[in-house]
Amino acid sequence: MAGETRQKILDAAEKLILIKGLGRVTTKEIARETGLSEGALYRHFDHKEEIFFALMAKHLPAFHETFQTHQPGTGSLSGNLAAIARATIHYYEQIVPMAASFLADTELLAQFRATIRPLHVGPQNVFELVAAYIEEEQQLGRIQQQVTALNIAILLLGPCFQWVFNRQFLGSDPFNKTEQQFAEELVQGLTASILP
């Protein structure tokens, strides 16, 4: 029950942030959206900012699931990398609007950094997870070892972020590609230089 209520609070807060922006969302509005009292919110979260920090981590498990389905040495390398690119796009689609709000509030950003630093969680974990996958593929001989795994991860994930940012900022896809096309063409270009 407590887990369901917590999830309900997170869902309501995320909906409100996407509609109004982080700076304009109040605990009163989150409580109203969930049908709870403000006091009930504080039984699950110590402060409003903690709700926002939890939202930043909320979408990581779905991203992690991709690596259960697409493990090193299984399936085609291109198929795995395209699946990872699509999962990255989905993750970024969820966090970019909230991250923009964090960047606009230097005090909140400092609190967020202080919160995640000792936990070793945050957006950099996406790069670390992809680099670990690539390193295993390198050890299996499916990817060249001349380029570091982290650099390959950067080359894969950077364009995913940029595509999501442009789509959200402009309100349309600037490249006229579906998500699938974008991921496959990105991987095609990348694998041309990293395959053994």
mmCIF file of C-alpha atoms in Angstrom:
data_model
loop_
_atom_site.group_PDB
_atom_site.id
_atom_site.type_symbol
_atom_site.label_atom_id
_atom_site.label_comp_id
_atom_site.label_asym_id
_atom_site.label_seq_id
_atom_site.Cartn_x
_atom_site.Cartn_y
_atom_site.Cartn_z
ATOM 1 C CA MET A 1 0.000 0.000 0.000
ATOM 2 C CA ALA A 2 2.760 2.458 0.920
ATOM 3 C CA GLY A 3 4.569 1.588 -2.323
ATOM 4 C CA GLU A 4 1.386 2.226 -4.312
ATOM 5 C CA THR A 5 0.839 5.583 -2.631
ATOM 6 C CA ARG A 6 4.441 6.582 -3.236
ATOM 7 C CA GLN A 7 4.085 5.642 -6.904
ATOM 8 C CA LYS A 8 0.827 7.604 -7.113
ATOM 9 C CA ILE A 9 2.620 10.674 -5.726
ATOM 10 C CA LEU A 10 5.466 10.281 -8.220
ATOM 11 C CA ASP A 11 3.075 9.871 -11.149
ATOM 12 C CA ALA A 12 1.087 12.952 -10.131
ATOM 13 C CA ALA A 13 4.205 15.055 -9.607
ATOM 14 C CA GLU A 14 5.629 14.016 -12.965
ATOM 15 C CA LYS A 15 2.378 14.866 -14.744
ATOM 16 C CA LEU A 16 2.268 18.299 -13.111
ATOM 17 C CA ILE A 17 5.935 19.023 -13.847
ATOM 18 C CA LEU A 18 5.443 18.187 -17.512
ATOM 19 C CA ILE A 19 2.401 20.486 -17.677
ATOM 20 C CA LYS A 20 3.578 23.397 -15.504
ATOM 21 C CA GLY A 21 7.321 23.099 -15.036
ATOM 22 C CA LEU A 22 9.183 22.184 -11.878
ATOM 23 C CA GLY A 23 9.320 25.662 -10.367
ATOM 24 C CA ARG A 24 5.551 26.140 -10.488
ATOM 25 C CA VAL A 25 4.492 22.811 -8.933
ATOM 26 C CA THR A 26 3.531 22.920 -5.259
ATOM 27 C CA THR A 27 2.976 20.146 -2.734
ATOM 28 C CA LYS A 28 -0.608 21.373 -2.436
ATOM 29 C CA GLU A 29 -1.131 20.678 -6.160
ATOM 30 C CA ILE A 30 0.538 17.276 -5.943
ATOM 31 C CA ALA A 31 -1.683 16.393 -2.976
ATOM 32 C CA ARG A 32 -4.794 17.551 -4.855
ATOM 33 C CA GLU A 33 -3.810 15.515 -7.925
ATOM 34 C CA THR A 34 -3.344 12.358 -5.819
ATOM 35 C CA GLY A 35 -6.366 12.879 -3.575
ATOM 36 C CA LEU A 36 -4.114 12.955 -0.505
ATOM 37 C CA SER A 37 -3.470 15.590 2.123
ATOM 38 C CA GLU A 38 -0.194 17.493 2.099
ATOM 39 C CA GLY A 39 0.630 15.763 5.380
ATOM 40 C CA ALA A 40 0.261 12.390 3.657
ATOM 41 C CA LEU A 41 2.861 13.446 1.077
ATOM 42 C CA TYR A 42 5.335 14.118 3.862
ATOM 43 C CA ARG A 43 4.848 10.596 5.242
ATOM 44 C CA HIS A 44 6.395 9.329 1.999
ATOM 45 C CA PHE A 45 8.836 12.139 1.161
ATOM 46 C CA ASP A 46 10.690 14.453 3.549
ATOM 47 C CA HIS A 47 10.407 17.460 1.231
ATOM 48 C CA LYS A 48 9.196 18.443 -2.223
ATOM 49 C CA GLU A 49 12.690 18.207 -3.661
ATOM 50 C CA GLU A 50 12.920 14.554 -2.609
ATOM 51 C CA ILE A 51 9.924 13.848 -4.845
ATOM 52 C CA PHE A 52 11.748 15.466 -7.749
ATOM 53 C CA PHE A 53 14.941 13.508 -7.042
ATOM 54 C CA ALA A 54 12.960 10.250 -6.951
ATOM 55 C CA LEU A 55 11.438 11.135 -10.324
ATOM 56 C CA MET A 56 14.885 11.445 -11.867
ATOM 57 C CA ALA A 57 15.618 7.843 -10.839
ATOM 58 C CA LYS A 58 12.150 6.465 -11.612
ATOM 59 C CA HIS A 59 12.832 5.621 -15.252
ATOM 60 C CA LEU A 60 16.209 3.920 -14.798
ATOM 61 C CA PRO A 61 14.780 0.412 -14.141
ATOM 62 C CA ALA A 62 13.111 0.339 -17.576
ATOM 63 C CA PHE A 63 16.444 1.304 -19.120
ATOM 64 C CA HIS A 64 18.194 -1.476 -17.155
ATOM 65 C CA GLU A 65 15.703 -4.069 -18.470
ATOM 66 C CA THR A 66 17.137 -3.616 -21.963
ATOM 67 C CA PHE A 67 20.379 -5.214 -20.796
ATOM 68 C CA GLN A 68 18.508 -8.270 -19.539
ATOM 69 C CA THR A 69 17.031 -8.853 -22.996
ATOM 70 C CA HIS A 70 20.073 -7.777 -25.034
ATOM 71 C CA GLN A 71 23.045 -9.385 -23.337
ATOM 72 C CA PRO A 72 26.604 -9.380 -24.678
ATOM 73 C CA GLY A 73 27.248 -12.194 -27.113
ATOM 74 C CA THR A 74 23.559 -12.785 -27.853
ATOM 75 C CA GLY A 75 21.588 -11.678 -30.887
ATOM 76 C CA SER A 76 23.089 -9.378 -33.469
ATOM 77 C CA LEU A 77 25.382 -6.623 -32.284
ATOM 78 C CA SER A 78 23.559 -4.059 -34.440
ATOM 79 C CA GLY A 79 20.196 -5.183 -33.084
ATOM 80 C CA ASN A 80 21.425 -4.942 -29.501
ATOM 81 C CA LEU A 81 22.936 -1.491 -29.999
ATOM 82 C CA ALA A 82 19.761 -0.241 -31.723
ATOM 83 C CA ALA A 83 17.682 -1.556 -28.795
ATOM 84 C CA ILE A 84 20.021 0.219 -26.373
ATOM 85 C CA ALA A 85 19.724 3.426 -28.428
ATOM 86 C CA ARG A 86 15.893 3.212 -28.353
ATOM 87 C CA ALA A 87 15.906 2.547 -24.586
ATOM 88 C CA THR A 88 18.188 5.551 -24.154
ATOM 89 C CA ILE A 89 15.819 7.692 -26.204
ATOM 90 C CA HIS A 90 12.882 6.602 -24.025
ATOM 91 C CA TYR A 91 14.850 7.346 -20.860
ATOM 92 C CA TYR A 92 15.916 10.779 -22.101
ATOM 93 C CA GLU A 93 12.353 11.579 -23.197
ATOM 94 C CA GLN A 94 11.293 11.155 -19.587
ATOM 95 C CA ILE A 95 14.107 13.023 -17.862
ATOM 96 C CA VAL A 96 14.959 15.882 -20.249
ATOM 97 C CA PRO A 97 11.920 18.018 -19.285
ATOM 98 C CA MET A 98 12.651 17.545 -15.591
ATOM 99 C CA ALA A 99 16.397 18.005 -16.052
ATOM 100 C CA ALA A 100 15.753 21.328 -17.797
ATOM 101 C CA SER A 101 13.874 22.464 -14.703
ATOM 102 C CA PHE A 102 16.760 21.397 -12.459
ATOM 103 C CA LEU A 103 19.226 23.319 -14.600
ATOM 104 C CA ALA A 104 17.059 26.430 -14.325
ATOM 105 C CA ASP A 105 17.157 26.346 -10.501
ATOM 106 C CA THR A 106 20.771 26.454 -9.314
ATOM 107 C CA GLU A 107 19.838 25.811 -5.678
ATOM 108 C CA LEU A 108 17.770 22.740 -6.557
ATOM 109 C CA LEU A 109 20.523 21.517 -8.883
ATOM 110 C CA ALA A 110 23.076 21.822 -6.070
ATOM 111 C CA GLN A 111 20.764 19.843 -3.744
ATOM 112 C CA PHE A 112 20.281 17.191 -6.429
ATOM 113 C CA ARG A 113 24.028 16.874 -6.976
ATOM 114 C CA ALA A 114 24.642 16.591 -3.230
ATOM 115 C CA THR A 115 21.957 13.917 -2.975
ATOM 116 C CA ILE A 116 23.111 11.712 -5.838
ATOM 117 C CA ARG A 117 26.893 12.072 -5.433
ATOM 118 C CA PRO A 118 27.249 9.731 -2.398
ATOM 119 C CA LEU A 119 24.779 7.251 -3.918
ATOM 120 C CA HIS A 120 26.750 6.998 -7.185
ATOM 121 C CA VAL A 121 23.554 7.307 -9.212
ATOM 122 C CA GLY A 122 22.555 9.751 -11.868
ATOM 123 C CA PRO A 123 22.647 10.293 -15.611
ATOM 124 C CA GLN A 124 26.288 9.188 -15.833
ATOM 125 C CA ASN A 125 25.126 5.666 -14.901
ATOM 126 C CA VAL A 126 23.587 5.365 -18.356
ATOM 127 C CA PHE A 127 27.050 5.838 -19.882
ATOM 128 C CA GLU A 128 28.635 3.445 -17.398
ATOM 129 C CA LEU A 129 26.062 0.733 -18.094
ATOM 130 C CA VAL A 130 26.421 1.029 -21.873
ATOM 131 C CA ALA A 131 30.223 1.114 -21.593
ATOM 132 C CA ALA A 132 30.140 -2.079 -19.488
ATOM 133 C CA TYR A 133 28.005 -3.781 -22.157
ATOM 134 C CA ILE A 134 30.397 -2.635 -24.922
ATOM 135 C CA GLU A 135 33.438 -3.768 -22.949
ATOM 136 C CA GLU A 136 31.960 -7.260 -22.661
ATOM 137 C CA GLU A 137 31.286 -7.286 -26.411
ATOM 138 C CA GLN A 138 34.923 -6.234 -26.945
ATOM 139 C CA GLN A 139 36.117 -9.120 -24.776
ATOM 140 C CA LEU A 140 33.996 -11.469 -26.891
ATOM 141 C CA GLY A 141 35.635 -10.073 -30.028
ATOM 142 C CA ARG A 142 32.413 -8.608 -31.463
ATOM 143 C CA ILE A 143 33.700 -5.000 -31.171
ATOM 144 C CA GLN A 144 37.232 -3.723 -31.831
ATOM 145 C CA GLN A 145 39.279 -2.838 -28.775
ATOM 146 C CA GLN A 146 41.154 0.118 -30.322
ATOM 147 C CA VAL A 147 38.480 2.555 -29.121
ATOM 148 C CA THR A 148 37.622 2.542 -25.407
ATOM 149 C CA ALA A 149 34.217 1.241 -24.406
ATOM 150 C CA LEU A 150 33.351 4.566 -22.777
ATOM 151 C CA ASN A 151 34.144 6.501 -25.970
ATOM 152 C CA ILE A 152 31.924 4.161 -27.993
ATOM 153 C CA ALA A 153 29.149 4.638 -25.407
ATOM 154 C CA ILE A 154 29.546 8.415 -25.740
ATOM 155 C CA LEU A 155 29.326 8.153 -29.536
ATOM 156 C CA LEU A 156 26.106 6.135 -29.217
ATOM 157 C CA LEU A 157 24.366 8.042 -26.424
ATOM 158 C CA GLY A 158 25.277 11.630 -27.351
ATOM 159 C CA PRO A 159 23.213 11.653 -30.571
ATOM 160 C CA CYS A 160 20.284 10.025 -28.703
ATOM 161 C CA PHE A 161 20.240 12.892 -26.221
ATOM 162 C CA GLN A 162 20.582 15.482 -28.980
ATOM 163 C CA TRP A 163 17.711 13.936 -30.971
ATOM 164 C CA VAL A 164 15.416 13.947 -27.918
ATOM 165 C CA PHE A 165 16.443 17.500 -27.008
ATOM 166 C CA ASN A 166 15.746 18.789 -30.524
ATOM 167 C CA ARG A 167 12.411 16.976 -30.729
ATOM 168 C CA GLN A 168 11.250 18.330 -27.392
ATOM 169 C CA PHE A 169 12.642 21.809 -27.904
ATOM 170 C CA LEU A 170 11.262 22.221 -31.432
ATOM 171 C CA GLY A 171 8.087 20.189 -30.948
ATOM 172 C CA SER A 172 8.858 18.010 -33.978
ATOM 173 C CA ASP A 173 11.561 15.748 -35.321
ATOM 174 C CA PRO A 174 14.096 17.879 -37.204
ATOM 175 C CA PHE A 175 15.398 14.884 -39.178
ATOM 176 C CA ASN A 176 12.051 13.406 -40.344
ATOM 177 C CA LYS A 177 12.924 9.966 -39.010
ATOM 178 C CA THR A 178 11.062 7.569 -36.801
ATOM 179 C CA GLU A 179 12.738 6.589 -33.564
ATOM 180 C CA GLN A 180 13.458 3.176 -35.093
ATOM 181 C CA GLN A 181 15.037 4.696 -38.219
ATOM 182 C CA PHE A 182 17.133 7.092 -36.171
ATOM 183 C CA ALA A 183 18.429 4.297 -33.893
ATOM 184 C CA GLU A 184 19.193 1.918 -36.766
ATOM 185 C CA GLU A 185 20.977 4.544 -38.873
ATOM 186 C CA LEU A 186 22.961 5.745 -35.866
ATOM 187 C CA VAL A 187 24.085 2.194 -35.137
ATOM 188 C CA GLN A 188 24.855 1.543 -38.800
ATOM 189 C CA GLY A 189 27.212 4.524 -38.866
ATOM 190 C CA LEU A 190 28.785 3.587 -35.543
ATOM 191 C CA THR A 191 29.326 -0.108 -36.284
ATOM 192 C CA ALA A 192 31.084 0.731 -39.569
ATOM 193 C CA SER A 193 34.015 1.934 -37.471
ATOM 194 C CA ILE A 194 33.945 -0.434 -34.478
ATOM 195 C CA LEU A 195 33.369 -3.891 -35.960
ATOM 196 C CA PRO A 196 36.407 -6.183 -36.043
#
